[in-house]
Amino acid sequence: MDSVRLDKWLWAARFFKTRALAKKAIEGGKVHYEGGRAKTSKAVEVGALIRVPQGWDILEVEVLALSDQRRGAPEARALYRETEESIARREREAEARRLTNQVMQHPLKRPDKKQRREIQRFQRQQDD
């Protein structure tokens, strides 16, 4: 296989569930090919760097192989390799999110009637 469209490759590599979602992400400027925005019809080349959003993280992957057919996850993982910087950044950001969530104290129960009144009074004072 000599060339594959970017949206097809992202779908085949299982970054997106459908080609339509891949197309939408590319057109929305979320996916970057070799450091810049790309069109859905961009021909993917082996060795290219692609930045793809995945939930909270942005993965930077190097293309190892081309495919326009969606296969199982182990075969899809063989199409790309995540860069070392991307792995380090993703782990750093995950740790920061985990620490932020630990610092935030969630209430053990819902506020009772008196506490709700106090909250509403406080909010009214903030609006004034």
Short mmCIF file of C-alpha atoms in Angstrom, two decimals:
data_model
loop_
_atom_site.label_atom_id
_atom_site.label_comp_id
_atom_site.label_asym_id
_atom_site.label_seq_id
_atom_site.Cartn_x
_atom_site.Cartn_y
_atom_site.Cartn_z
CA MET A 1 0.00 0.00 0.00
CA ASP A 2 1.53 3.31 -1.07
CA SER A 3 -0.90 5.95 0.23
CA VAL A 4 -3.85 6.24 2.61
CA ARG A 5 -6.04 9.21 3.43
CA LEU A 6 -5.48 10.67 6.90
CA ASP A 7 -9.07 10.10 8.04
CA LYS A 8 -8.96 6.46 6.90
CA TRP A 9 -5.63 5.84 8.65
CA LEU A 10 -6.86 7.37 11.93
CA TRP A 11 -9.97 5.19 11.74
CA ALA A 12 -7.95 2.05 10.88
CA ALA A 13 -5.50 2.78 13.73
CA ARG A 14 -8.52 2.97 16.08
CA PHE A 15 -8.07 6.56 17.20
CA PHE A 16 -11.69 7.24 16.21
CA LYS A 17 -14.71 4.98 16.20
CA THR A 18 -15.95 6.17 12.81
CA ARG A 19 -14.44 7.90 9.80
CA ALA A 20 -16.97 10.68 10.27
CA LEU A 21 -15.57 11.42 13.76
CA ALA A 22 -12.03 11.36 12.36
CA LYS A 23 -13.05 13.77 9.60
CA LYS A 24 -14.74 16.08 12.10
CA ALA A 25 -11.63 16.18 14.32
CA ILE A 26 -9.34 16.88 11.36
CA GLU A 27 -11.56 19.64 9.99
CA GLY A 28 -11.88 21.11 13.50
CA GLY A 29 -8.10 21.50 13.72
CA LYS A 30 -7.68 18.94 16.50
CA VAL A 31 -5.42 16.62 14.48
CA HIS A 32 -2.01 17.92 13.36
CA TYR A 33 0.11 16.26 10.68
CA GLU A 34 3.85 17.05 10.79
CA GLY A 35 3.25 20.04 13.08
CA GLY A 36 0.49 21.72 11.08
CA ARG A 37 -3.20 21.42 10.37
CA ALA A 38 -4.13 18.96 7.66
CA LYS A 39 -7.04 18.13 5.42
CA THR A 40 -8.90 14.81 5.59
CA SER A 41 -7.58 13.80 2.17
CA LYS A 42 -3.92 14.29 3.17
CA ALA A 43 -1.88 11.24 2.15
CA VAL A 44 -0.23 9.66 5.20
CA GLU A 45 3.42 8.64 4.85
CA VAL A 46 5.45 6.21 6.92
CA GLY A 47 7.56 8.13 9.45
CA ALA A 48 5.18 11.08 9.73
CA LEU A 49 4.33 12.57 13.14
CA ILE A 50 0.64 12.98 13.95
CA ARG A 51 -0.85 14.67 17.03
CA VAL A 52 -4.22 13.18 17.97
CA PRO A 53 -6.49 14.09 20.90
CA GLN A 54 -7.52 11.17 23.13
CA GLY A 55 -9.75 12.26 25.99
CA TRP A 56 -7.76 14.57 28.26
CA ASP A 57 -4.49 13.75 26.51
CA ILE A 58 -2.92 14.60 23.18
CA LEU A 59 -0.95 11.71 21.71
CA GLU A 60 1.97 12.30 19.38
CA VAL A 61 2.50 9.20 17.26
CA GLU A 62 4.89 8.19 14.52
CA VAL A 63 3.41 6.28 11.60
CA LEU A 64 5.04 2.85 11.21
CA ALA A 65 2.73 1.26 8.64
CA LEU A 66 -0.20 2.13 6.41
CA SER A 67 -3.61 0.51 6.39
CA ASP A 68 -7.06 1.50 5.20
CA GLN A 69 -8.81 -1.47 6.80
CA ARG A 70 -9.92 -1.51 10.42
CA ARG A 71 -8.61 -4.60 12.18
CA GLY A 72 -8.24 -5.73 15.78
CA ALA A 73 -6.58 -3.55 18.41
CA PRO A 74 -3.24 -5.45 18.45
CA GLU A 75 -2.91 -5.04 14.68
CA ALA A 76 -3.95 -1.38 14.90
CA ARG A 77 -1.24 -0.71 17.52
CA ALA A 78 1.33 -2.01 15.04
CA LEU A 79 0.51 0.90 12.71
CA TYR A 80 2.03 3.54 15.01
CA ARG A 81 4.42 4.18 17.89
CA GLU A 82 3.90 6.88 20.50
CA THR A 83 6.91 9.18 20.93
CA GLU A 84 8.86 9.26 24.20
CA GLU A 85 8.03 12.95 24.80
CA SER A 86 4.33 12.21 24.36
CA ILE A 87 4.44 9.35 26.87
CA ALA A 88 6.29 11.50 29.42
CA ARG A 89 3.92 14.46 28.93
CA ARG A 90 0.85 12.22 29.20
CA GLU A 91 2.09 10.64 32.45
CA ARG A 92 2.99 14.07 33.88
CA GLU A 93 -0.46 15.48 33.09
CA ALA A 94 -2.21 12.39 34.48
CA GLU A 95 -0.26 12.78 37.73
CA ALA A 96 -1.19 16.47 37.91
CA ARG A 97 -4.87 15.63 37.40
CA ARG A 98 -4.68 12.95 40.08
CA LEU A 99 -3.08 15.36 42.57
CA THR A 100 -5.62 18.07 41.77
CA ASN A 101 -8.47 15.66 42.41
CA GLN A 102 -6.92 14.64 45.75
CA VAL A 103 -6.68 18.24 46.91
CA MET A 104 -10.33 18.95 46.16
CA GLN A 105 -12.46 17.84 49.07
CA HIS A 106 -15.83 16.51 48.08
CA PRO A 107 -18.65 16.75 50.60
CA LEU A 108 -19.52 13.52 52.36
CA LYS A 109 -23.25 14.18 52.00
CA ARG A 110 -25.66 16.56 50.33
CA PRO A 111 -26.27 19.87 52.09
CA ASP A 112 -29.28 19.97 54.38
CA LYS A 113 -31.94 22.69 54.29
CA LYS A 114 -30.03 25.11 56.54
CA GLN A 115 -26.80 24.68 54.56
CA ARG A 116 -28.65 25.23 51.27
CA ARG A 117 -30.05 28.51 52.60
CA GLU A 118 -26.55 29.60 53.61
CA ILE A 119 -25.21 28.72 50.17
CA GLN A 120 -28.01 30.65 48.46
CA ARG A 121 -27.45 33.65 50.75
CA PHE A 122 -23.73 33.58 49.96
CA GLN A 123 -24.43 33.39 46.19
CA ARG A 124 -26.84 36.34 46.39
CA GLN A 125 -24.15 38.38 48.18
CA GLN A 126 -21.67 37.55 45.43
CA ASP A 127 -24.11 38.71 42.72
CA ASP A 128 -24.68 42.10 44.43
#
